[in-house]
PDB file of C-alpha atoms in Angstrom:
ATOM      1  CA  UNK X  51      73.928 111.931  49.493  1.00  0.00           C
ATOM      2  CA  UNK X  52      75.696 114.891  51.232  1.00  0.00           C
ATOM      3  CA  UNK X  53      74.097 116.916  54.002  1.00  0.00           C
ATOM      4  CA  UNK X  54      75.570 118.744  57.071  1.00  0.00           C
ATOM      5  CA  UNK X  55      75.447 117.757  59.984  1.00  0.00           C
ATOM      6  CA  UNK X  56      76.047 119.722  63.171  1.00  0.00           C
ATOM      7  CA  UNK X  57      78.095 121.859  61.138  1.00  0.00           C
ATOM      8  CA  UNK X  58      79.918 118.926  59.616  1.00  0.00           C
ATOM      9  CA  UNK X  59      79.691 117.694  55.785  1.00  0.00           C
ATOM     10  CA  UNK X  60      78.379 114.023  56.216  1.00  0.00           C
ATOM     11  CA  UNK X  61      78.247 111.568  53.114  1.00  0.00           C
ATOM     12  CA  UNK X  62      75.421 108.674  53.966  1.00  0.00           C
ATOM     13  CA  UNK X  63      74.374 105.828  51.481  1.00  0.00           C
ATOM     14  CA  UNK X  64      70.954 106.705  50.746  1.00  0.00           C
ATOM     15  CA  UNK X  65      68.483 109.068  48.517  1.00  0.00           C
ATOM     16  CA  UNK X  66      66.931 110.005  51.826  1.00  0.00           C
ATOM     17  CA  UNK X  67      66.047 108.919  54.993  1.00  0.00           C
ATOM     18  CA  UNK X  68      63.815 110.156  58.123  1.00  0.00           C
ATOM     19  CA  UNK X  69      64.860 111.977  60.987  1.00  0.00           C
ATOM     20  CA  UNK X  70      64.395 108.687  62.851  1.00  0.00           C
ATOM     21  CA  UNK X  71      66.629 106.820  60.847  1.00  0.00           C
ATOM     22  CA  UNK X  72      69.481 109.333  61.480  1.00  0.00           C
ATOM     23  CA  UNK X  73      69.321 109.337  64.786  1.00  0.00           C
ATOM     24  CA  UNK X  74      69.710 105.363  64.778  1.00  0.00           C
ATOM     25  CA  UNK X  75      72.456 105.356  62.053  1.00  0.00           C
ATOM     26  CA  UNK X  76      74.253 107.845  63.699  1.00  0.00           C
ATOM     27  CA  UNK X  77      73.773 105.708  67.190  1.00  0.00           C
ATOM     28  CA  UNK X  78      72.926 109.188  69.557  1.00  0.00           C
ATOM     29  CA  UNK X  79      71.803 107.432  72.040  1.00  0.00           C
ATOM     30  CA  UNK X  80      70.711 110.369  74.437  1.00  0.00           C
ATOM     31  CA  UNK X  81      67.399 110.347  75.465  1.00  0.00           C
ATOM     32  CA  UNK X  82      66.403 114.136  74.760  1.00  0.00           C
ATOM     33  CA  UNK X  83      67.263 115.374  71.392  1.00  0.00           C
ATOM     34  CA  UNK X  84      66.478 118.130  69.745  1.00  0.00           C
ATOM     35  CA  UNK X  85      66.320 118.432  65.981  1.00  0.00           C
ATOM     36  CA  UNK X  86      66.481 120.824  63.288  1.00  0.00           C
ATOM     37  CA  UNK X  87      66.241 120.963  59.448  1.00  0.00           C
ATOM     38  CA  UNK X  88      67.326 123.553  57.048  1.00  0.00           C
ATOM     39  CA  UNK X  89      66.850 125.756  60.121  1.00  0.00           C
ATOM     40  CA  UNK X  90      62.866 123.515  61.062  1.00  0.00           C
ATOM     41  CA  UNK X  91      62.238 122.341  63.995  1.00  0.00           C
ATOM     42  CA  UNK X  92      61.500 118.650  63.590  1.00  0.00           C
ATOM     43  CA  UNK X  93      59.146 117.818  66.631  1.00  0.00           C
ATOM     44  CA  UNK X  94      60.303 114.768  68.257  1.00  0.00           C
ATOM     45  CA  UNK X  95      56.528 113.039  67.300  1.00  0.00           C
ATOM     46  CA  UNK X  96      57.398 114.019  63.527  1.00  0.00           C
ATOM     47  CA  UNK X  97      61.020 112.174  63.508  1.00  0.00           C
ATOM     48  CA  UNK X  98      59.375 109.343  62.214  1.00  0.00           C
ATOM     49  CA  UNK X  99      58.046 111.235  58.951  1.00  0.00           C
ATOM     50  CA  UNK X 100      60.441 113.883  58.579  1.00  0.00           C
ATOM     51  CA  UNK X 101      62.496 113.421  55.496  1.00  0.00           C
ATOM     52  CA  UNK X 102      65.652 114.348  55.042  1.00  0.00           C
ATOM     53  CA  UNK X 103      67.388 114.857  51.444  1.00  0.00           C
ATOM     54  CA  UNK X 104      70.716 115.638  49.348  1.00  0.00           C
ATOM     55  CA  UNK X 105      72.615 119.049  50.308  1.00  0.00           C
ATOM     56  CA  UNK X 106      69.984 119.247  53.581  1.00  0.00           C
ATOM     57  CA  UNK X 107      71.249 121.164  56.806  1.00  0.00           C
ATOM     58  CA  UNK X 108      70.740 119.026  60.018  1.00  0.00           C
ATOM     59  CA  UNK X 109      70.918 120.016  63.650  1.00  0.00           C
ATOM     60  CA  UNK X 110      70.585 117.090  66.267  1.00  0.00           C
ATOM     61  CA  UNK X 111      71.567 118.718  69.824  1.00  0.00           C
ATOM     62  CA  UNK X 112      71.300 116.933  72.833  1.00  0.00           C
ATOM     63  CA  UNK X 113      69.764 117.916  75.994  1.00  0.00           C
ATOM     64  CA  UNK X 114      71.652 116.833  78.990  1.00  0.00           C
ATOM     65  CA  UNK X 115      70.221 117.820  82.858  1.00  0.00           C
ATOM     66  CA  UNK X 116      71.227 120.406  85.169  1.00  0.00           C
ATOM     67  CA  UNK X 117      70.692 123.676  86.106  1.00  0.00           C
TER      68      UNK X 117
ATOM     69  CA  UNK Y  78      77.909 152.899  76.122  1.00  0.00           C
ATOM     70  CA  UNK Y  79      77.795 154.559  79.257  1.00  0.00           C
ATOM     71  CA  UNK Y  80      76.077 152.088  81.656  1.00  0.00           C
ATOM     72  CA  UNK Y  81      72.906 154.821  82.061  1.00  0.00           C
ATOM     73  CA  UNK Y  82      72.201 154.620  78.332  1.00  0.00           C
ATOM     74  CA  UNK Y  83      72.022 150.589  78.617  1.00  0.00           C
ATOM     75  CA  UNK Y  84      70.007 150.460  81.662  1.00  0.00           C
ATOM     76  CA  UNK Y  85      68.054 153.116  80.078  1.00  0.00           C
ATOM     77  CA  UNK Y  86      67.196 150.541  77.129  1.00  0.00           C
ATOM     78  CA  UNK Y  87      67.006 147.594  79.243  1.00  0.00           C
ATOM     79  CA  UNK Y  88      64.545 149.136  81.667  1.00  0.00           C
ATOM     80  CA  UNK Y  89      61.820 148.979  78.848  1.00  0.00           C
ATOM     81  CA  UNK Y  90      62.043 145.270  78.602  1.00  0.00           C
ATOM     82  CA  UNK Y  91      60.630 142.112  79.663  1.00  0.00           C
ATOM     83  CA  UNK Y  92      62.564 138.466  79.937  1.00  0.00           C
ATOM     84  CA  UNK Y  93      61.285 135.417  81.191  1.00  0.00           C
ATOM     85  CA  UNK Y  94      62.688 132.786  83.121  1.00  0.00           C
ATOM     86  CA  UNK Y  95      61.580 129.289  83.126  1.00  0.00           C
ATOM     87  CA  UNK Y  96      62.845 127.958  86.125  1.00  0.00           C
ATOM     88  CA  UNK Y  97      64.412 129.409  89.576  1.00  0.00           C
ATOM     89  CA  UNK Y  98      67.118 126.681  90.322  1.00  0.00           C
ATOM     90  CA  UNK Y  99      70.904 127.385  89.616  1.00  0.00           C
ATOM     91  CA  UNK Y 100      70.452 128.760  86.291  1.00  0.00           C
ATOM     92  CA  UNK Y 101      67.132 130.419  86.580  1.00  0.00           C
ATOM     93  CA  UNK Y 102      67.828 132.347  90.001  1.00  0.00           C
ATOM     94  CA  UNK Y 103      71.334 133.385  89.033  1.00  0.00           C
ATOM     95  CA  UNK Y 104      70.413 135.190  85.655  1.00  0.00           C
ATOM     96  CA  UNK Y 105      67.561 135.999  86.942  1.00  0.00           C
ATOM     97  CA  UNK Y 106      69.586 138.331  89.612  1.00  0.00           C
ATOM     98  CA  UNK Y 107      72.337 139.499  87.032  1.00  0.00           C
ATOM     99  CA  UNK Y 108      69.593 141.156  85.213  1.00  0.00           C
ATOM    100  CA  UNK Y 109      68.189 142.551  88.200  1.00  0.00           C
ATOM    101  CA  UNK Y 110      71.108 144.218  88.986  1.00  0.00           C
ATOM    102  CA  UNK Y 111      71.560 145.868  85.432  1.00  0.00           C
ATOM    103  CA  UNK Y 112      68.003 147.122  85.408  1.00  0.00           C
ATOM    104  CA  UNK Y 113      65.658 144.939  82.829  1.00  0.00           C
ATOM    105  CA  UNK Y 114      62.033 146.447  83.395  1.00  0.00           C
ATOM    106  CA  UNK Y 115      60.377 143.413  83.929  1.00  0.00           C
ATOM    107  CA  UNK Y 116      61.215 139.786  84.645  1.00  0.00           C
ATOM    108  CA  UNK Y 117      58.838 136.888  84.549  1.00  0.00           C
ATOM    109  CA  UNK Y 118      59.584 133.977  86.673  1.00  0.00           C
ATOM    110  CA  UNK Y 119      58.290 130.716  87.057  1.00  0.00           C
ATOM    111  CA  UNK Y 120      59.276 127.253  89.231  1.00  0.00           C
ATOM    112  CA  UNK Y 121      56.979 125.214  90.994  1.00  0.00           C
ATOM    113  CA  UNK Y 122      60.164 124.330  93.572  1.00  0.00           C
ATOM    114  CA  UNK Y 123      60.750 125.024  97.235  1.00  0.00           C
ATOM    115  CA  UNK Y 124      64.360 125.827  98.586  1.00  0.00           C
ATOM    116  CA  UNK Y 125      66.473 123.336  99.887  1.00  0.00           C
ATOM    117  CA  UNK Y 126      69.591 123.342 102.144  1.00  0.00           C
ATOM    118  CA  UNK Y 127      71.210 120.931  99.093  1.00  0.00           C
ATOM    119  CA  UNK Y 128      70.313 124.408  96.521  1.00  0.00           C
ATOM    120  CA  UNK Y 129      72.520 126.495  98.222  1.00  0.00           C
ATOM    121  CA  UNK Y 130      75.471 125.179  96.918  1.00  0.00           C
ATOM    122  CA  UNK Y 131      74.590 127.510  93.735  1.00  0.00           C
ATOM    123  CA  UNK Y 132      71.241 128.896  93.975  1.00  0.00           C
ATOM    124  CA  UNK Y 133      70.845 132.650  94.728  1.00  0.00           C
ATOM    125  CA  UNK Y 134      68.731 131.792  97.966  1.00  0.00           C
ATOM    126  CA  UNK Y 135      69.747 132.013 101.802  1.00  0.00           C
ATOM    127  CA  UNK Y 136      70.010 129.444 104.705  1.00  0.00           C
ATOM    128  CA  UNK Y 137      66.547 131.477 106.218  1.00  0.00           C
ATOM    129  CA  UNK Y 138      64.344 130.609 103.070  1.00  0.00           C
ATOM    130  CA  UNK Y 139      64.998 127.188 103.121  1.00  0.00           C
ATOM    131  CA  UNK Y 140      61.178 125.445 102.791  1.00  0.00           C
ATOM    132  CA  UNK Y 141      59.673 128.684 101.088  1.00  0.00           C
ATOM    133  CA  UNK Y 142      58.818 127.996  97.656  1.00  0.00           C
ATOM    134  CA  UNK Y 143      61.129 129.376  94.964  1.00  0.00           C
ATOM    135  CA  UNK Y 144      59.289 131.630  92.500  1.00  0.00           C
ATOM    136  CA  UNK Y 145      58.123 134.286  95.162  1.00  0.00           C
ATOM    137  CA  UNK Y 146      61.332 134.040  97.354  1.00  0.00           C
ATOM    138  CA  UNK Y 147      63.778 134.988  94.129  1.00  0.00           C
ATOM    139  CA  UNK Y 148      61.030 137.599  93.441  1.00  0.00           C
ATOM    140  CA  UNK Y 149      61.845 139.129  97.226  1.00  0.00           C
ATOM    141  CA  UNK Y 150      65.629 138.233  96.329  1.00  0.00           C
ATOM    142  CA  UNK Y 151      65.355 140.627  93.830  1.00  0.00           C
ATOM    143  CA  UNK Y 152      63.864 143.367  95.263  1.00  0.00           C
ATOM    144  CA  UNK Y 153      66.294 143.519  97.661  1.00  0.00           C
ATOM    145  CA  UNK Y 154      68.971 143.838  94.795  1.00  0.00           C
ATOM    146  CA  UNK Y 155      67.084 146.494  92.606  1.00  0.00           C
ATOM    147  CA  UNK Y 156      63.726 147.564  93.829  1.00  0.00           C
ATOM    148  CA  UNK Y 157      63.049 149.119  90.564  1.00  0.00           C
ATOM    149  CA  UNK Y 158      62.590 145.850  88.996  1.00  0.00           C
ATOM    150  CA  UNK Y 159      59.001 144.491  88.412  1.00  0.00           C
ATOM    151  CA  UNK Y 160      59.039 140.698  89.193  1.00  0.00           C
ATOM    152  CA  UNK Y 161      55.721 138.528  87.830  1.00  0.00           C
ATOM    153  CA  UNK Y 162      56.248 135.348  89.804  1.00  0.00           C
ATOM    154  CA  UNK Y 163      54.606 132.187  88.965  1.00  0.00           C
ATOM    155  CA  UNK Y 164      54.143 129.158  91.475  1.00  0.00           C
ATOM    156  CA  UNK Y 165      53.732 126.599  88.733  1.00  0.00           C
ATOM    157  CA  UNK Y 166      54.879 123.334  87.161  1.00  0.00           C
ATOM    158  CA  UNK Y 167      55.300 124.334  83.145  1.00  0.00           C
ATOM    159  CA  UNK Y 168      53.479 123.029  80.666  1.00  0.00           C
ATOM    160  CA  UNK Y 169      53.645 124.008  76.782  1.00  0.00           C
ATOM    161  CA  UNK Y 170      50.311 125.913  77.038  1.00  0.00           C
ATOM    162  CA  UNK Y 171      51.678 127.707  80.502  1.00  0.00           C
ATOM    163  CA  UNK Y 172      55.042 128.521  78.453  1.00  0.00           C
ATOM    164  CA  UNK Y 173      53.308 130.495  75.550  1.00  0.00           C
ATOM    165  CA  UNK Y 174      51.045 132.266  78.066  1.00  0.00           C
ATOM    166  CA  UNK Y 175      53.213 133.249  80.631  1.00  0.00           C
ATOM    167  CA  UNK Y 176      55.581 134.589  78.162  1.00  0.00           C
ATOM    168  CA  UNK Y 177      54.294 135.802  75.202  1.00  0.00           C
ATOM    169  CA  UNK Y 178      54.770 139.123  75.732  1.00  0.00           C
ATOM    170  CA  UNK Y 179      58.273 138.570  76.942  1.00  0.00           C
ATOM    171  CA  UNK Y 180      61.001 140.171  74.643  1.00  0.00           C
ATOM    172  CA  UNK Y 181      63.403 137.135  75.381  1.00  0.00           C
ATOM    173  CA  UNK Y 182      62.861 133.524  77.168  1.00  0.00           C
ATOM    174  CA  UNK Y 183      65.620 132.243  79.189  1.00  0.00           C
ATOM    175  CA  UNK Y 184      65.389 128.224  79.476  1.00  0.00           C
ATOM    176  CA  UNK Y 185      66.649 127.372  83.197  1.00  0.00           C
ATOM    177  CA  UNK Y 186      65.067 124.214  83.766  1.00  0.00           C
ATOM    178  CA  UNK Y 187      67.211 121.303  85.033  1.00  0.00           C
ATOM    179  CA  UNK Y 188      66.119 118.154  83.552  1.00  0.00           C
ATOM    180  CA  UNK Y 189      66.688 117.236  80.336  1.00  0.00           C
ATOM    181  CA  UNK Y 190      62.957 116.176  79.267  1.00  0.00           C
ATOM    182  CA  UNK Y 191      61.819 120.031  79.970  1.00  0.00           C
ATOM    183  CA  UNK Y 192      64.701 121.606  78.458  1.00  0.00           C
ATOM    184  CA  UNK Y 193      63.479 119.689  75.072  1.00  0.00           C
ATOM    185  CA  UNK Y 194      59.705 120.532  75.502  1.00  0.00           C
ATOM    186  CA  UNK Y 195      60.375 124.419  76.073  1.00  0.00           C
ATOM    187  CA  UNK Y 196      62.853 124.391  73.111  1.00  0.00           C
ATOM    188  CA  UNK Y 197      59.693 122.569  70.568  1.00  0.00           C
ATOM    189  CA  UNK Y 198      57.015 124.851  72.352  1.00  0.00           C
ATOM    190  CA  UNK Y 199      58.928 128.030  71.685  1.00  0.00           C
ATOM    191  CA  UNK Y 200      60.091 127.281  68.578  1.00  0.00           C
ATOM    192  CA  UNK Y 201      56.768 126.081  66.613  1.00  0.00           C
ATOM    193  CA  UNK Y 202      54.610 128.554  68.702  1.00  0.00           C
ATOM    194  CA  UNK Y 203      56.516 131.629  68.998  1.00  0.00           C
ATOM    195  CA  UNK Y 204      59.768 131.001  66.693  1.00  0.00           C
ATOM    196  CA  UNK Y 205      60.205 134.756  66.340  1.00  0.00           C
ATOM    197  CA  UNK Y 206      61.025 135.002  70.261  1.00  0.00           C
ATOM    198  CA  UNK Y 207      64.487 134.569  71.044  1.00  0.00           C
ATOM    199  CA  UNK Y 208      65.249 131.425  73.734  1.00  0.00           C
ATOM    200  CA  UNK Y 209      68.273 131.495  75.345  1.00  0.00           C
ATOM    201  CA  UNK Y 210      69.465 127.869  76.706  1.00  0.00           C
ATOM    202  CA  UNK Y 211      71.655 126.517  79.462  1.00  0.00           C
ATOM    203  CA  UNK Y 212      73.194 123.226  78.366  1.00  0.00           C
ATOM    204  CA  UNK Y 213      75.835 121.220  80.116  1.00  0.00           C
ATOM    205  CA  UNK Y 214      77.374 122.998  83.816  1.00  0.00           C
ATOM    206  CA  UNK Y 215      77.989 120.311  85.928  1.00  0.00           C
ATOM    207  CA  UNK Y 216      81.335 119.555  88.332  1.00  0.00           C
ATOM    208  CA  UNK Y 217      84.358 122.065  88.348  1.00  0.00           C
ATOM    209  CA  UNK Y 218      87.238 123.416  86.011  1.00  0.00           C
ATOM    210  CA  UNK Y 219      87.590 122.779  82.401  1.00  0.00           C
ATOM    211  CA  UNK Y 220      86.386 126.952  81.579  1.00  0.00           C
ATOM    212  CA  UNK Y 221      87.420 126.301  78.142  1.00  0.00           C
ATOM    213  CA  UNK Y 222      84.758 123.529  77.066  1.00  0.00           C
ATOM    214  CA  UNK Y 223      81.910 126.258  77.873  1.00  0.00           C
ATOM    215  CA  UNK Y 224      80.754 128.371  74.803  1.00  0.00           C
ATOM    216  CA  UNK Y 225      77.624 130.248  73.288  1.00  0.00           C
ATOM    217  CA  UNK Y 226      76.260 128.290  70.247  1.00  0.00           C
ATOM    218  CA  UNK Y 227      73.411 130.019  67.845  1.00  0.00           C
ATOM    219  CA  UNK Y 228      70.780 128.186  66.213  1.00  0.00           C
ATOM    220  CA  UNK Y 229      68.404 130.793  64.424  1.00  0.00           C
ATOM    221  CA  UNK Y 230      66.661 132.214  67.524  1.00  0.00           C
ATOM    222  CA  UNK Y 231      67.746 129.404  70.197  1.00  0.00           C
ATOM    223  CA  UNK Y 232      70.889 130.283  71.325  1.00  0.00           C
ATOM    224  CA  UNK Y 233      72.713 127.609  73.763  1.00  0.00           C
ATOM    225  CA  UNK Y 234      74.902 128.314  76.448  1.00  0.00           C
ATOM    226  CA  UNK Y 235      76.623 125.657  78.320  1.00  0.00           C
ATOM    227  CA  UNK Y 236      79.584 122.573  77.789  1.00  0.00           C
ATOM    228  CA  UNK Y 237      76.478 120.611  75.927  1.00  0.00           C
ATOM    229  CA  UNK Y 238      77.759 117.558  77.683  1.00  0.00           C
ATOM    230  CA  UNK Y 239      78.568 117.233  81.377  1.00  0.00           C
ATOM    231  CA  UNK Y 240      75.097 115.640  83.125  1.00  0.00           C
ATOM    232  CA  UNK Y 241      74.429 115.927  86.421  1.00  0.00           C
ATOM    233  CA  UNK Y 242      74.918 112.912  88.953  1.00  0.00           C
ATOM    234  CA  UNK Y 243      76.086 111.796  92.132  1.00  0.00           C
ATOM    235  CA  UNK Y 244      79.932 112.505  91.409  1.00  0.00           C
ATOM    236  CA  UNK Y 245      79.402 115.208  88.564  1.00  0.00           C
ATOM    237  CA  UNK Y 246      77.683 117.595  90.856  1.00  0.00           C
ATOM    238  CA  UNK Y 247      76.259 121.003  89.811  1.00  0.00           C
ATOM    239  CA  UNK Y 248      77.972 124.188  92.259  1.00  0.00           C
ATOM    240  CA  UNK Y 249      77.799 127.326  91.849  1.00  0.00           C
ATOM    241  CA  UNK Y 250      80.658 128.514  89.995  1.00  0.00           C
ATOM    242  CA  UNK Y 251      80.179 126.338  86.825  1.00  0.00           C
ATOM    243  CA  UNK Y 252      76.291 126.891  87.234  1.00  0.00           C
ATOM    244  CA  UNK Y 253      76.869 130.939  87.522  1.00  0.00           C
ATOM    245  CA  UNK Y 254      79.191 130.451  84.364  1.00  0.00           C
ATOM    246  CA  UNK Y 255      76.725 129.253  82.721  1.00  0.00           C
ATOM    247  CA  UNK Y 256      73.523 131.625  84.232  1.00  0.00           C
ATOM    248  CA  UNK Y 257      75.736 135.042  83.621  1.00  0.00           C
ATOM    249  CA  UNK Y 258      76.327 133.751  79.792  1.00  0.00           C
ATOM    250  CA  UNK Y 259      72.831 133.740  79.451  1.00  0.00           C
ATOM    251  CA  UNK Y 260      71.993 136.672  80.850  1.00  0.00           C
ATOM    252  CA  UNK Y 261      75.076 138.521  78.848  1.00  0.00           C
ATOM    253  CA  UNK Y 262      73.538 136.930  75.561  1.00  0.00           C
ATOM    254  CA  UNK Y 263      69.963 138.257  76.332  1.00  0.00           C
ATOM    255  CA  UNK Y 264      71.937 141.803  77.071  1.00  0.00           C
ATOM    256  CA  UNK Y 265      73.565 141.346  73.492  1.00  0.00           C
ATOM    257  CA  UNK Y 266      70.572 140.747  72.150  1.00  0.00           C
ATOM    258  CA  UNK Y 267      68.358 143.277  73.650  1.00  0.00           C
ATOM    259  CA  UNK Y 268      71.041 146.213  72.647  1.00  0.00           C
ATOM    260  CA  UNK Y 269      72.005 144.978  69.205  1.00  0.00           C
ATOM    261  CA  UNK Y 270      68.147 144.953  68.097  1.00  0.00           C
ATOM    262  CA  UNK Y 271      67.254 148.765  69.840  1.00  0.00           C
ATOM    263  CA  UNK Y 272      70.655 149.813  67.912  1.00  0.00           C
ATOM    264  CA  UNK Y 273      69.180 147.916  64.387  1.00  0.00           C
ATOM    265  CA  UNK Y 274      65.951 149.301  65.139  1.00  0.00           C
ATOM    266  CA  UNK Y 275      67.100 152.886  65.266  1.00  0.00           C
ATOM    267  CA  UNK Y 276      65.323 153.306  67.707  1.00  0.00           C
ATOM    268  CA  UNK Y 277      67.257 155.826  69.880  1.00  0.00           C
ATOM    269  CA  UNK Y 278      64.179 157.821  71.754  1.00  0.00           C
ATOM    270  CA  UNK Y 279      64.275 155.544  74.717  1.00  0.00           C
TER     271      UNK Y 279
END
């Protein structure tokens, strides 16, 4: 399937796959992400469930400290 | 605009700031200056002699704690500026009270971990409510790598990378970069909704 990705078209070799499974195939390793679908929040307890699909807009930013 | 008309507009507004560190302190101030109505603060904090490397506090208010002292900060820059200071430690149920009726939420936390919880809190309970993030303003130079990214209502100023840490320190002019972006972004916003809203009696 095709989906964007941080602004960037993304081919992956699945139907679908959870939020979770992203984050692990794409290997972001920080430790605070935020993430977004088709413009969702997707609450870091629901990255397990959260399904994403073909032609689906995903936002993964990641929080880094200071301030 | 003549600079009457904006403060004019700006003066009926209220913005929140979550956190009085390096961020927090130094937007907070910018807006001072310009006239918003109303700011709500909030840090838990006291100053310390290692905050004054970028934090809008002095070498006399070291030990005092942080909320209040930007709040007298700020009177001293605009006394026409109401200041609601909180002396707390946020939490997600603290975040939607304190700032609910806030027209704008600036994020200035430092670490990480809160930056993520204010960003879920304020988008699933208040999504409407425009946040305005600092992300990534450690160590010096490199002005190009900072930028203003837009995600629906959560806006995110910052490099998005550099993390603080023993030799990738956070100093003021990076940090104020990144504070005055913010505060120019919640300026934007505030002036390009009265001008959509037509709403030209104030």
């Amino acid at each position: 399937m095709e989906i964007i990705l941080n602004n960037r078209n993304e081919t992956i070799e699945k139907d679908s796959l959870t939020m979770a499974e992203l984050i692990k195939l794409k290997n972001y390793t920080f430790k605070m992400l935020v993430t977004k679908v088709n413009g969702q929040l997707v609450k870091k307890v629901d990255r397990e469930t959260s399904i994403i699909k073909d032609g689906d807009k995903v936002v993964v930013l990641h929080m880094v400290s200071g301030g | 605009m003549t600079f009457e008309e904006i403060r004019s507009i700006l003066s009926t507004k209220t913005i929140g700031i979550a956190g009085c560190g390096g961020l927090g302190s130094n937007c907070a101030v910018a807006l001072a200056r310009i006239g918003v109505g109303k700011l709500v603060v909030a840090d838990f904090d006291v100053v310390q002699e290692s905050n004054l490397n970028r934090q809008y506090y002095y070498n006399d208010q070291i030990g005092q704690k942080k909320s209040f002292t930007l709040s007298d900060n700020i009177y001293f820059v605009n006394a026409d500026v109401k200041v609601i200071a909180h002396d707390i430690k946020l939490e997600p149920e603290d975040i939607v009270k304190i700032y609910k009726d806030c027209d704008i939420i600036i994020e200035a936390f430092d670490l990480a971990e809160m930056k993520q919880m204010i960003i879920e809190t304020v988008l699933s309970e208040m999504p409407e409510k425009p946040l305005i993030c600092g992300i990534g303003m450690a160590g010096f130079g490199n002005n190009n790598t900072i930028r203003m990214e837009q995600h629906g209502n959560l806006y995110i100023c910052g490099d998005f990378e550099t993390e603080i840490a023993d030799d990738m320190p956070p100093m003021a002019p990076r940090v104020g970069i990144v504070a005055n972006m913010q505060a120019n972004q919640a300026v934007e916003l505030i002036i390009k909704k009265h001008l959509k809203d037509g709403d030209h009696t104030k």
